[in-house]
mmCIF file of C-alpha atoms and ligand atoms in Angstrom:
data_model
loop_
_atom_site.group_PDB
_atom_site.id
_atom_site.type_symbol
_atom_site.label_atom_id
_atom_site.label_comp_id
_atom_site.label_asym_id
_atom_site.label_seq_id
_atom_site.Cartn_x
_atom_site.Cartn_y
_atom_site.Cartn_z
ATOM 1 C CA UNK A 1 0.000 0.000 0.000
ATOM 2 C CA UNK A 2 1.241 3.439 -0.879
ATOM 3 C CA UNK A 3 2.304 5.491 2.061
ATOM 4 C CA UNK A 4 0.624 8.761 2.876
ATOM 5 C CA UNK A 5 1.976 11.884 4.530
ATOM 6 C CA UNK A 6 4.528 12.378 5.997
ATOM 7 C CA UNK A 7 6.377 9.683 3.986
ATOM 8 C CA UNK A 8 4.682 10.865 0.819
ATOM 9 C CA UNK A 9 5.259 14.507 0.012
ATOM 10 C CA UNK A 10 3.909 15.536 -3.385
ATOM 11 C CA UNK A 11 5.925 18.744 -3.226
ATOM 12 C CA UNK A 12 9.260 16.876 -3.504
ATOM 13 C CA UNK A 13 8.956 16.596 -7.278
ATOM 14 C CA UNK A 14 7.843 20.217 -7.629
ATOM 15 C CA UNK A 15 10.872 21.730 -5.938
ATOM 16 C CA UNK A 16 12.853 22.782 -9.024
ATOM 17 C CA UNK A 17 12.362 23.408 -12.714
ATOM 18 C CA UNK A 18 14.513 20.344 -13.407
ATOM 19 C CA UNK A 19 12.320 18.055 -11.320
ATOM 20 C CA UNK A 20 9.123 19.517 -12.734
ATOM 21 C CA UNK A 21 10.417 19.075 -16.257
ATOM 22 C CA UNK A 22 11.419 15.485 -15.582
ATOM 23 C CA UNK A 23 7.953 14.399 -14.453
ATOM 24 C CA UNK A 24 5.869 16.542 -16.814
ATOM 25 C CA UNK A 25 3.213 14.320 -18.390
ATOM 26 C CA UNK A 26 2.102 16.449 -21.322
ATOM 27 C CA UNK A 27 4.092 18.236 -23.980
ATOM 28 C CA UNK A 28 3.054 21.061 -26.245
ATOM 29 C CA UNK A 29 4.904 21.588 -29.525
ATOM 30 C CA UNK A 30 4.364 23.886 -32.480
ATOM 31 C CA UNK A 31 4.080 20.744 -34.611
ATOM 32 C CA UNK A 32 0.783 19.930 -32.895
ATOM 33 C CA UNK A 33 -0.801 23.293 -33.703
ATOM 34 C CA UNK A 34 -3.042 24.320 -36.586
ATOM 35 C CA UNK A 35 -3.579 27.981 -37.495
ATOM 36 C CA UNK A 36 -6.973 28.915 -39.021
ATOM 37 C CA UNK A 37 -6.842 31.563 -41.780
ATOM 38 C CA UNK A 38 -9.650 33.649 -43.255
ATOM 39 C CA UNK A 39 -9.042 34.261 -46.927
ATOM 40 C CA UNK A 40 -11.126 36.858 -48.728
ATOM 41 C CA UNK A 41 -11.716 36.755 -52.464
ATOM 42 C CA UNK A 42 -10.385 39.846 -54.222
ATOM 43 C CA UNK A 43 -12.936 42.333 -55.549
ATOM 44 C CA UNK A 44 -13.501 41.864 -59.286
ATOM 45 C CA UNK A 45 -13.075 45.555 -60.072
ATOM 46 C CA UNK A 46 -9.821 45.732 -58.111
ATOM 47 C CA UNK A 47 -7.888 44.462 -61.139
ATOM 48 C CA UNK A 48 -4.971 42.049 -61.210
ATOM 49 C CA UNK A 49 -2.430 44.340 -59.521
ATOM 50 C CA UNK A 50 -4.592 45.223 -56.560
ATOM 51 C CA UNK A 51 -5.631 41.589 -56.273
ATOM 52 C CA UNK A 52 -1.989 40.570 -56.001
ATOM 53 C CA UNK A 53 -0.992 43.031 -53.298
ATOM 54 C CA UNK A 54 -1.111 41.678 -49.771
ATOM 55 C CA UNK A 55 -4.078 43.140 -47.942
ATOM 56 C CA UNK A 56 -5.366 42.550 -44.454
ATOM 57 C CA UNK A 57 -8.424 43.776 -42.618
ATOM 58 C CA UNK A 58 -8.894 43.434 -38.881
ATOM 59 C CA UNK A 59 -11.641 41.467 -37.118
ATOM 60 C CA UNK A 60 -12.899 43.549 -34.197
ATOM 61 C CA UNK A 61 -13.494 40.749 -31.691
ATOM 62 C CA UNK A 62 -10.272 38.919 -32.561
ATOM 63 C CA UNK A 63 -7.261 41.213 -32.197
ATOM 64 C CA UNK A 64 -4.293 39.756 -34.097
ATOM 65 C CA UNK A 65 -6.510 37.844 -36.546
ATOM 66 C CA UNK A 66 -7.260 39.361 -39.933
ATOM 67 C CA UNK A 67 -9.132 38.674 -43.127
ATOM 68 C CA UNK A 68 -6.401 38.077 -45.662
ATOM 69 C CA UNK A 69 -6.032 38.588 -49.370
ATOM 70 C CA UNK A 70 -4.523 35.665 -51.272
ATOM 71 C CA UNK A 71 -0.994 36.963 -51.106
ATOM 72 C CA UNK A 72 -1.352 37.916 -47.436
ATOM 73 C CA UNK A 73 -2.529 34.346 -46.772
ATOM 74 C CA UNK A 74 0.622 33.083 -48.446
ATOM 75 C CA UNK A 75 2.706 35.401 -46.222
ATOM 76 C CA UNK A 76 0.894 34.113 -43.170
ATOM 77 C CA UNK A 77 1.375 30.478 -44.197
ATOM 78 C CA UNK A 78 5.095 31.069 -44.759
ATOM 79 C CA UNK A 79 5.363 32.568 -41.302
ATOM 80 C CA UNK A 80 3.481 29.621 -39.780
ATOM 81 C CA UNK A 81 5.785 27.184 -41.558
ATOM 82 C CA UNK A 82 8.869 29.029 -40.316
ATOM 83 C CA UNK A 83 7.539 28.779 -36.761
ATOM 84 C CA UNK A 84 7.157 25.016 -37.098
ATOM 85 C CA UNK A 85 3.343 25.070 -37.031
ATOM 86 C CA UNK A 86 1.901 21.864 -38.519
ATOM 87 C CA UNK A 87 -0.863 23.214 -40.694
ATOM 88 C CA UNK A 88 -3.078 26.076 -41.708
ATOM 89 C CA UNK A 89 -6.826 25.601 -41.922
ATOM 90 C CA UNK A 90 -8.495 27.640 -44.633
ATOM 91 C CA UNK A 91 -11.851 29.412 -44.497
ATOM 92 C CA UNK A 92 -13.015 31.272 -47.568
ATOM 93 C CA UNK A 93 -14.918 34.530 -47.779
ATOM 94 C CA UNK A 94 -16.308 34.612 -51.327
ATOM 95 C CA UNK A 95 -17.215 37.783 -53.176
ATOM 96 C CA UNK A 96 -20.640 36.458 -54.044
ATOM 97 C CA UNK A 97 -23.016 34.067 -52.354
ATOM 98 C CA UNK A 98 -25.990 32.171 -53.720
ATOM 99 C CA UNK A 99 -28.754 29.853 -52.640
ATOM 100 C CA UNK A 100 -26.723 26.661 -53.034
ATOM 101 C CA UNK A 101 -23.305 27.975 -52.058
ATOM 102 C CA UNK A 102 -21.799 27.221 -55.463
ATOM 103 C CA UNK A 103 -18.657 29.227 -54.626
ATOM 104 C CA UNK A 104 -17.692 26.367 -52.320
ATOM 105 C CA UNK A 105 -16.805 24.002 -55.181
ATOM 106 C CA UNK A 106 -15.687 26.550 -57.773
ATOM 107 C CA UNK A 107 -12.292 25.327 -59.057
ATOM 108 C CA UNK A 108 -11.176 28.966 -58.973
ATOM 109 C CA UNK A 109 -12.902 29.737 -55.688
ATOM 110 C CA UNK A 110 -11.064 31.502 -52.943
ATOM 111 C CA UNK A 111 -10.080 28.409 -50.929
ATOM 112 C CA UNK A 112 -8.989 26.547 -54.059
ATOM 113 C CA UNK A 113 -6.820 29.493 -55.161
ATOM 114 C CA UNK A 114 -5.365 29.921 -51.672
ATOM 115 C CA UNK A 115 -4.619 26.208 -51.354
ATOM 116 C CA UNK A 116 -2.707 26.191 -54.637
ATOM 117 C CA UNK A 117 -0.819 29.370 -53.830
ATOM 118 C CA UNK A 118 0.157 28.252 -50.328
ATOM 119 C CA UNK A 119 1.233 24.748 -51.347
ATOM 120 C CA UNK A 120 3.330 26.188 -54.136
ATOM 121 C CA UNK A 121 4.957 28.773 -51.885
ATOM 122 C CA UNK A 122 5.826 26.434 -49.027
ATOM 123 C CA UNK A 123 7.057 23.710 -51.371
ATOM 124 C CA UNK A 124 9.395 26.212 -52.995
ATOM 125 C CA UNK A 125 10.834 27.362 -49.682
ATOM 126 C CA UNK A 126 11.098 24.002 -47.886
ATOM 127 C CA UNK A 127 10.543 20.842 -49.925
ATOM 128 C CA UNK A 128 10.622 18.451 -46.970
ATOM 129 C CA UNK A 129 9.381 20.413 -43.941
ATOM 130 C CA UNK A 130 6.084 20.938 -45.648
ATOM 131 C CA UNK A 131 3.280 22.937 -44.097
ATOM 132 C CA UNK A 132 -0.026 21.082 -44.421
ATOM 133 C CA UNK A 133 -3.127 22.730 -45.807
ATOM 134 C CA UNK A 134 -6.425 21.677 -44.233
ATOM 135 C CA UNK A 135 -9.601 23.003 -45.827
ATOM 136 C CA UNK A 136 -12.905 23.582 -44.094
ATOM 137 C CA UNK A 137 -15.673 21.883 -46.078
ATOM 138 C CA UNK A 138 -18.972 23.650 -45.462
ATOM 139 C CA UNK A 139 -21.492 25.746 -47.356
ATOM 140 C CA UNK A 140 -22.344 28.400 -44.761
ATOM 141 C CA UNK A 141 -19.767 30.922 -45.964
ATOM 142 C CA UNK A 142 -21.073 30.522 -49.537
ATOM 143 C CA UNK A 143 -24.859 30.435 -49.146
ATOM 144 C CA UNK A 144 -26.795 33.702 -49.199
ATOM 145 C CA UNK A 145 -28.902 32.456 -46.262
ATOM 146 C CA UNK A 146 -25.876 31.458 -44.177
ATOM 147 C CA UNK A 147 -26.973 27.901 -43.371
ATOM 148 C CA UNK A 148 -24.595 24.967 -43.774
ATOM 149 C CA UNK A 149 -26.677 23.199 -46.420
ATOM 150 C CA UNK A 150 -29.362 23.728 -49.034
ATOM 151 C CA UNK A 151 -32.832 24.715 -47.896
ATOM 152 C CA UNK A 152 -36.206 23.126 -48.470
ATOM 153 C CA UNK A 153 -39.151 25.368 -49.150
ATOM 154 C CA UNK A 154 -40.049 25.487 -45.464
ATOM 155 C CA UNK A 155 -36.578 26.831 -44.602
ATOM 156 C CA UNK A 156 -35.236 23.608 -43.069
ATOM 157 C CA UNK A 157 -31.847 22.282 -44.162
ATOM 158 C CA UNK A 158 -32.125 19.333 -46.560
ATOM 159 C CA UNK A 159 -29.570 16.799 -45.357
ATOM 160 C CA UNK A 160 -29.395 14.426 -48.309
ATOM 161 C CA UNK A 161 -29.463 17.098 -50.993
ATOM 162 C CA UNK A 162 -26.498 18.772 -49.266
ATOM 163 C CA UNK A 163 -24.246 15.686 -49.251
ATOM 164 C CA UNK A 164 -23.431 15.770 -52.941
ATOM 165 C CA UNK A 165 -22.492 19.465 -52.765
ATOM 166 C CA UNK A 166 -20.186 18.869 -49.821
ATOM 167 C CA UNK A 167 -18.502 15.977 -51.622
ATOM 168 C CA UNK A 168 -18.038 18.143 -54.702
ATOM 169 C CA UNK A 169 -16.469 20.807 -52.501
ATOM 170 C CA UNK A 170 -14.107 18.330 -50.843
ATOM 171 C CA UNK A 171 -12.988 16.945 -54.212
ATOM 172 C CA UNK A 172 -12.324 20.443 -55.526
ATOM 173 C CA UNK A 173 -10.166 21.124 -52.460
ATOM 174 C CA UNK A 174 -8.235 17.880 -52.954
ATOM 175 C CA UNK A 175 -7.742 18.743 -56.614
ATOM 176 C CA UNK A 176 -6.310 22.120 -55.574
ATOM 177 C CA UNK A 177 -3.810 20.306 -53.376
ATOM 178 C CA UNK A 178 -5.408 20.177 -49.909
ATOM 179 C CA UNK A 179 -3.598 17.717 -47.638
ATOM 180 C CA UNK A 180 -6.640 17.108 -45.424
ATOM 181 C CA UNK A 181 -10.322 17.973 -45.893
ATOM 182 C CA UNK A 182 -12.398 18.841 -42.844
ATOM 183 C CA UNK A 183 -16.201 18.784 -43.147
ATOM 184 C CA UNK A 184 -17.824 21.067 -40.541
ATOM 185 C CA UNK A 185 -21.439 21.096 -41.712
ATOM 186 C CA UNK A 186 -22.856 18.384 -39.383
ATOM 187 C CA UNK A 187 -25.005 16.699 -42.052
ATOM 188 C CA UNK A 188 -25.580 12.987 -41.457
ATOM 189 C CA UNK A 189 -23.659 10.726 -43.814
ATOM 190 C CA UNK A 190 -21.302 13.369 -45.149
ATOM 191 C CA UNK A 191 -18.110 11.546 -44.234
ATOM 192 C CA UNK A 192 -19.159 8.483 -46.202
ATOM 193 C CA UNK A 193 -20.262 10.531 -49.206
ATOM 194 C CA UNK A 194 -17.061 12.561 -49.202
ATOM 195 C CA UNK A 195 -14.909 9.427 -48.805
ATOM 196 C CA UNK A 196 -16.619 7.711 -51.751
ATOM 197 C CA UNK A 197 -16.327 10.741 -53.973
ATOM 198 C CA UNK A 198 -12.671 11.337 -53.085
ATOM 199 C CA UNK A 199 -11.912 7.697 -53.872
ATOM 200 C CA UNK A 200 -13.837 7.800 -57.160
ATOM 201 C CA UNK A 201 -12.128 10.987 -58.260
ATOM 202 C CA UNK A 202 -8.615 9.716 -57.634
ATOM 203 C CA UNK A 203 -7.929 10.951 -54.099
ATOM 204 C CA UNK A 204 -7.974 7.757 -52.030
ATOM 205 C CA UNK A 205 -5.037 9.053 -49.981
ATOM 206 C CA UNK A 206 -6.601 12.324 -48.878
ATOM 207 C CA UNK A 207 -7.502 12.081 -45.177
ATOM 208 C CA UNK A 208 -10.785 13.336 -43.716
ATOM 209 C CA UNK A 209 -10.745 15.233 -40.446
ATOM 210 C CA UNK A 210 -14.389 15.091 -39.367
ATOM 211 C CA UNK A 211 -15.858 17.803 -37.177
ATOM 212 C CA UNK A 212 -17.615 14.949 -35.390
ATOM 213 C CA UNK A 213 -18.807 16.549 -32.198
ATOM 214 C CA UNK A 214 -19.571 20.086 -33.215
ATOM 215 C CA UNK A 215 -21.893 21.852 -30.848
ATOM 216 C CA UNK A 216 -24.414 24.636 -31.512
ATOM 217 C CA UNK A 217 -22.266 27.032 -29.533
ATOM 218 C CA UNK A 218 -22.346 30.692 -28.583
ATOM 219 C CA UNK A 219 -18.549 30.646 -28.827
ATOM 220 C CA UNK A 220 -18.647 30.881 -32.664
ATOM 221 C CA UNK A 221 -19.864 34.503 -32.575
ATOM 222 C CA UNK A 222 -16.607 36.215 -33.638
ATOM 223 C CA UNK A 223 -16.000 33.637 -36.395
ATOM 224 C CA UNK A 224 -19.344 34.436 -37.971
ATOM 225 C CA UNK A 225 -18.417 38.113 -37.999
ATOM 226 C CA UNK A 226 -15.042 37.229 -39.543
ATOM 227 C CA UNK A 227 -16.418 34.844 -42.168
ATOM 228 C CA UNK A 228 -19.687 36.706 -42.662
ATOM 229 C CA UNK A 229 -21.527 33.414 -42.163
ATOM 230 C CA UNK A 230 -24.193 34.085 -39.546
ATOM 231 C CA UNK A 231 -27.497 32.449 -40.543
ATOM 232 C CA UNK A 232 -29.909 35.009 -41.988
ATOM 233 C CA UNK A 233 -32.760 33.409 -40.017
ATOM 234 C CA UNK A 234 -33.034 30.821 -37.265
ATOM 235 C CA UNK A 235 -30.019 29.076 -35.826
ATOM 236 C CA UNK A 236 -28.007 25.876 -36.315
ATOM 237 C CA UNK A 237 -29.594 23.779 -33.596
ATOM 238 C CA UNK A 238 -31.295 21.423 -36.043
ATOM 239 C CA UNK A 239 -27.905 20.164 -37.235
ATOM 240 C CA UNK A 240 -25.224 21.119 -34.682
ATOM 241 C CA UNK A 241 -25.248 19.333 -31.339
ATOM 242 C CA UNK A 242 -26.932 20.250 -28.069
ATOM 243 C CA UNK A 243 -24.180 21.310 -25.602
ATOM 244 C CA UNK A 244 -25.906 19.225 -22.934
ATOM 245 C CA UNK A 245 -25.166 15.922 -24.690
ATOM 246 C CA UNK A 246 -21.993 13.958 -24.072
ATOM 247 C CA UNK A 247 -22.981 10.397 -24.983
ATOM 248 C CA UNK A 248 -24.404 11.666 -28.239
ATOM 249 C CA UNK A 249 -21.027 13.254 -29.013
ATOM 250 C CA UNK A 250 -19.315 9.883 -28.664
ATOM 251 C CA UNK A 251 -21.960 8.346 -30.900
ATOM 252 C CA UNK A 252 -21.393 11.012 -33.561
ATOM 253 C CA UNK A 253 -17.662 10.301 -33.464
ATOM 254 C CA UNK A 254 -18.128 6.536 -33.709
ATOM 255 C CA UNK A 255 -20.442 6.962 -36.706
ATOM 256 C CA UNK A 256 -17.808 9.090 -38.421
ATOM 257 C CA UNK A 257 -15.271 6.340 -37.777
ATOM 258 C CA UNK A 258 -17.619 3.847 -39.456
ATOM 259 C CA UNK A 259 -18.062 6.205 -42.388
ATOM 260 C CA UNK A 260 -14.317 6.443 -42.898
ATOM 261 C CA UNK A 261 -13.032 9.432 -40.926
ATOM 262 C CA UNK A 262 -9.270 9.428 -40.367
ATOM 263 C CA UNK A 263 -9.340 11.958 -37.544
ATOM 264 C CA UNK A 264 -12.138 13.319 -35.406
ATOM 265 C CA UNK A 265 -12.715 16.707 -33.837
ATOM 266 C CA UNK A 266 -14.355 18.102 -30.761
ATOM 267 C CA UNK A 267 -15.480 21.715 -31.038
ATOM 268 C CA UNK A 268 -15.491 24.046 -29.116
ATOM 269 C CA UNK A 269 -12.646 22.973 -26.848
ATOM 270 C CA UNK A 270 -12.592 24.657 -23.441
ATOM 271 C CA UNK A 271 -16.005 23.688 -22.136
ATOM 272 C CA UNK A 272 -15.727 20.216 -23.704
ATOM 273 C CA UNK A 273 -12.587 18.655 -22.205
ATOM 274 C CA UNK A 274 -14.590 15.696 -20.950
ATOM 275 C CA UNK A 275 -15.554 14.881 -24.529
ATOM 276 C CA UNK A 276 -12.041 15.226 -25.887
ATOM 277 C CA UNK A 277 -11.077 12.547 -23.387
ATOM 278 C CA UNK A 278 -14.086 10.311 -24.121
ATOM 279 C CA UNK A 279 -13.857 10.586 -27.890
ATOM 280 C CA UNK A 280 -10.137 9.777 -27.776
ATOM 281 C CA UNK A 281 -10.789 6.732 -25.639
ATOM 282 C CA UNK A 282 -13.765 5.437 -27.591
ATOM 283 C CA UNK A 283 -12.596 6.016 -31.157
ATOM 284 C CA UNK A 284 -8.832 5.495 -30.829
ATOM 285 C CA UNK A 285 -8.431 7.896 -33.748
ATOM 286 C CA UNK A 286 -6.281 10.993 -33.574
ATOM 287 C CA UNK A 287 -8.382 13.743 -32.005
ATOM 288 C CA UNK A 288 -8.319 17.441 -32.808
ATOM 289 C CA UNK A 289 -9.631 20.069 -30.400
ATOM 290 C CA UNK A 290 -10.797 23.373 -31.914
ATOM 291 C CA UNK A 291 -10.075 26.290 -29.598
ATOM 292 C CA UNK A 292 -12.686 28.484 -31.277
ATOM 293 C CA UNK A 293 -13.071 32.194 -31.985
ATOM 294 C CA UNK A 294 -15.046 33.074 -28.839
ATOM 295 C CA UNK A 295 -12.508 31.309 -26.655
ATOM 296 C CA UNK A 296 -9.772 33.350 -28.300
ATOM 297 C CA UNK A 297 -11.776 36.578 -27.967
ATOM 298 C CA UNK A 298 -12.289 36.045 -24.220
ATOM 299 C CA UNK A 299 -8.576 35.624 -23.546
ATOM 300 C CA UNK A 300 -7.606 38.575 -25.742
ATOM 301 C CA UNK A 301 -10.191 40.855 -24.113
ATOM 302 C CA UNK A 302 -9.172 39.906 -20.583
ATOM 303 C CA UNK A 303 -5.471 40.269 -21.413
ATOM 304 C CA UNK A 304 -6.019 43.660 -23.083
ATOM 305 C CA UNK A 305 -7.829 44.838 -19.952
ATOM 306 C CA UNK A 306 -4.874 43.735 -17.866
ATOM 307 C CA UNK A 307 -6.848 41.003 -16.099
ATOM 308 C CA UNK A 308 -4.867 38.014 -17.403
ATOM 309 C CA UNK A 309 -1.276 37.244 -18.326
ATOM 310 C CA UNK A 310 -1.850 36.321 -21.970
ATOM 311 C CA UNK A 311 1.187 34.141 -22.493
ATOM 312 C CA UNK A 312 0.693 32.048 -19.351
ATOM 313 C CA UNK A 313 -3.040 31.747 -19.967
ATOM 314 C CA UNK A 314 -2.691 30.634 -23.569
ATOM 315 C CA UNK A 315 -0.011 28.047 -22.851
ATOM 316 C CA UNK A 316 -2.078 26.691 -19.959
ATOM 317 C CA UNK A 317 -5.176 26.403 -22.158
ATOM 318 C CA UNK A 318 -3.369 24.694 -25.031
ATOM 319 C CA UNK A 319 -1.561 22.310 -22.686
ATOM 320 C CA UNK A 320 -4.871 21.405 -21.042
ATOM 321 C CA UNK A 321 -6.313 20.391 -24.412
ATOM 322 C CA UNK A 322 -3.321 18.124 -24.985
ATOM 323 C CA UNK A 323 -3.755 16.706 -21.494
ATOM 324 C CA UNK A 324 -7.452 16.032 -22.176
ATOM 325 C CA UNK A 325 -6.366 13.824 -25.067
ATOM 326 C CA UNK A 326 -6.096 15.946 -28.209
ATOM 327 C CA UNK A 327 -3.145 15.210 -30.490
ATOM 328 C CA UNK A 328 -3.944 18.260 -32.585
ATOM 329 C CA UNK A 329 -4.910 21.714 -31.339
ATOM 330 C CA UNK A 330 -6.514 24.163 -33.759
ATOM 331 C CA UNK A 331 -6.077 27.667 -32.401
ATOM 332 C CA UNK A 332 -5.898 31.329 -33.424
ATOM 333 C CA UNK A 333 -3.109 31.637 -30.834
ATOM 334 C CA UNK A 334 -0.887 29.272 -32.857
ATOM 335 C CA UNK A 335 1.735 31.809 -33.986
ATOM 336 C CA UNK A 336 2.106 33.406 -30.550
ATOM 337 C CA UNK A 337 2.197 30.001 -28.883
ATOM 338 C CA UNK A 338 4.847 28.712 -31.298
ATOM 339 C CA UNK A 339 7.006 31.774 -30.562
ATOM 340 C CA UNK A 340 6.605 31.378 -26.814
ATOM 341 C CA UNK A 341 7.394 27.671 -26.986
ATOM 342 C CA UNK A 342 10.559 28.404 -28.956
ATOM 343 C CA UNK A 343 11.702 30.813 -26.220
ATOM 344 C CA UNK A 344 11.176 28.372 -23.370
HETATM 345 C C1 PBG B 401 -18.480 26.558 -40.514
HETATM 346 C C2 PBG B 401 -17.638 26.746 -39.312
HETATM 347 C C3 PBG B 401 -17.865 27.535 -38.160
HETATM 348 C C4 PBG B 401 -16.710 27.454 -37.386
HETATM 349 C C5 PBG B 401 -15.840 26.614 -38.050
HETATM 350 N N1 PBG B 401 -16.439 26.179 -39.221
HETATM 351 C C6 PBG B 401 -19.001 28.410 -37.813
HETATM 352 C C7 PBG B 401 -20.308 27.837 -37.471
HETATM 353 O O1 PBG B 401 -20.533 26.636 -37.457
HETATM 354 O O2 PBG B 401 -21.189 28.675 -37.245
HETATM 355 C C8 PBG B 401 -16.464 28.157 -36.070
HETATM 356 C C9 PBG B 401 -15.029 28.357 -35.723
HETATM 357 C C10 PBG B 401 -14.760 29.353 -34.656
HETATM 358 O O3 PBG B 401 -15.676 29.888 -33.984
HETATM 359 O O4 PBG B 401 -13.582 29.647 -34.453
HETATM 360 N N2 PBG B 401 -19.602 25.801 -40.362
#
């Protein structure tokens, strides 16, 4: 039987940085981080020169995060690669939206163009240490109504009619050179449909990172401002999950495994650590945690007001997601975190 106090003193192994380092259970490396990028399609009338110049516009609730022109996205990806960050995750802001979100699968759409440009740029600068490009597969940034699928006449989202459009989008991303496609729409059966279509179209090696347990969360507020993707009416509760449900989250993840997901995601991250743990245990797949826009905004606001030490807070948050069981952490703090980790 293990001895208790005074033979056992937990503080012995906390006495110096050397001892603490020796027994640390969880590591955090830049190579585990993914940086989301918002890429905006250039205005048609801006002309080729203006379209080529790097341009950035701020996002009020997310200091340090910007909407990027194509060339600014390439700059940002180069910087991420130099910092040792594993991947960028691309979100597109198209110039025009329509009922079906056809910009999502346009071969010359904003994500497709950005994927090609970034892959080309990072390959040229470092052939082996290659930055991965993950693309978000969803229709909400491309539909004029802002929902993640096509609508029936009564305004509800038509699951089965949406699947084909998502698969088309995923294939167009793979064709542009995406290393991983990540469906975030929460339609039933989309992983299977995307897998089949990728295989049929010659991309059997492209992995799918499924947003398996994606909750209808208030923490996406700043993202919707950034991506201009707030639903024009209603909300997403008929397809995204109820934050009260944990067993259902595991079930969602297991279904995605059956449908052929290579990695699964839990999103948001901070209020869902229990599910990161459970999903990792139950699926045995690599798990990604998405530290979302509202979680970022809270930390930035508190730090700007002088209420929190930003660096310590961010590293503690990201480490806690690793400790909960996530191999991969998707976070807007990725560049800062990578810099801080390099200094340690
Ligand atoms: C698209 C999508 C959203 C996010 C990622 N992909 C928005 C939403 O579902 O409303 C949110 C990411 C964040 O808040 O950082 N469906």
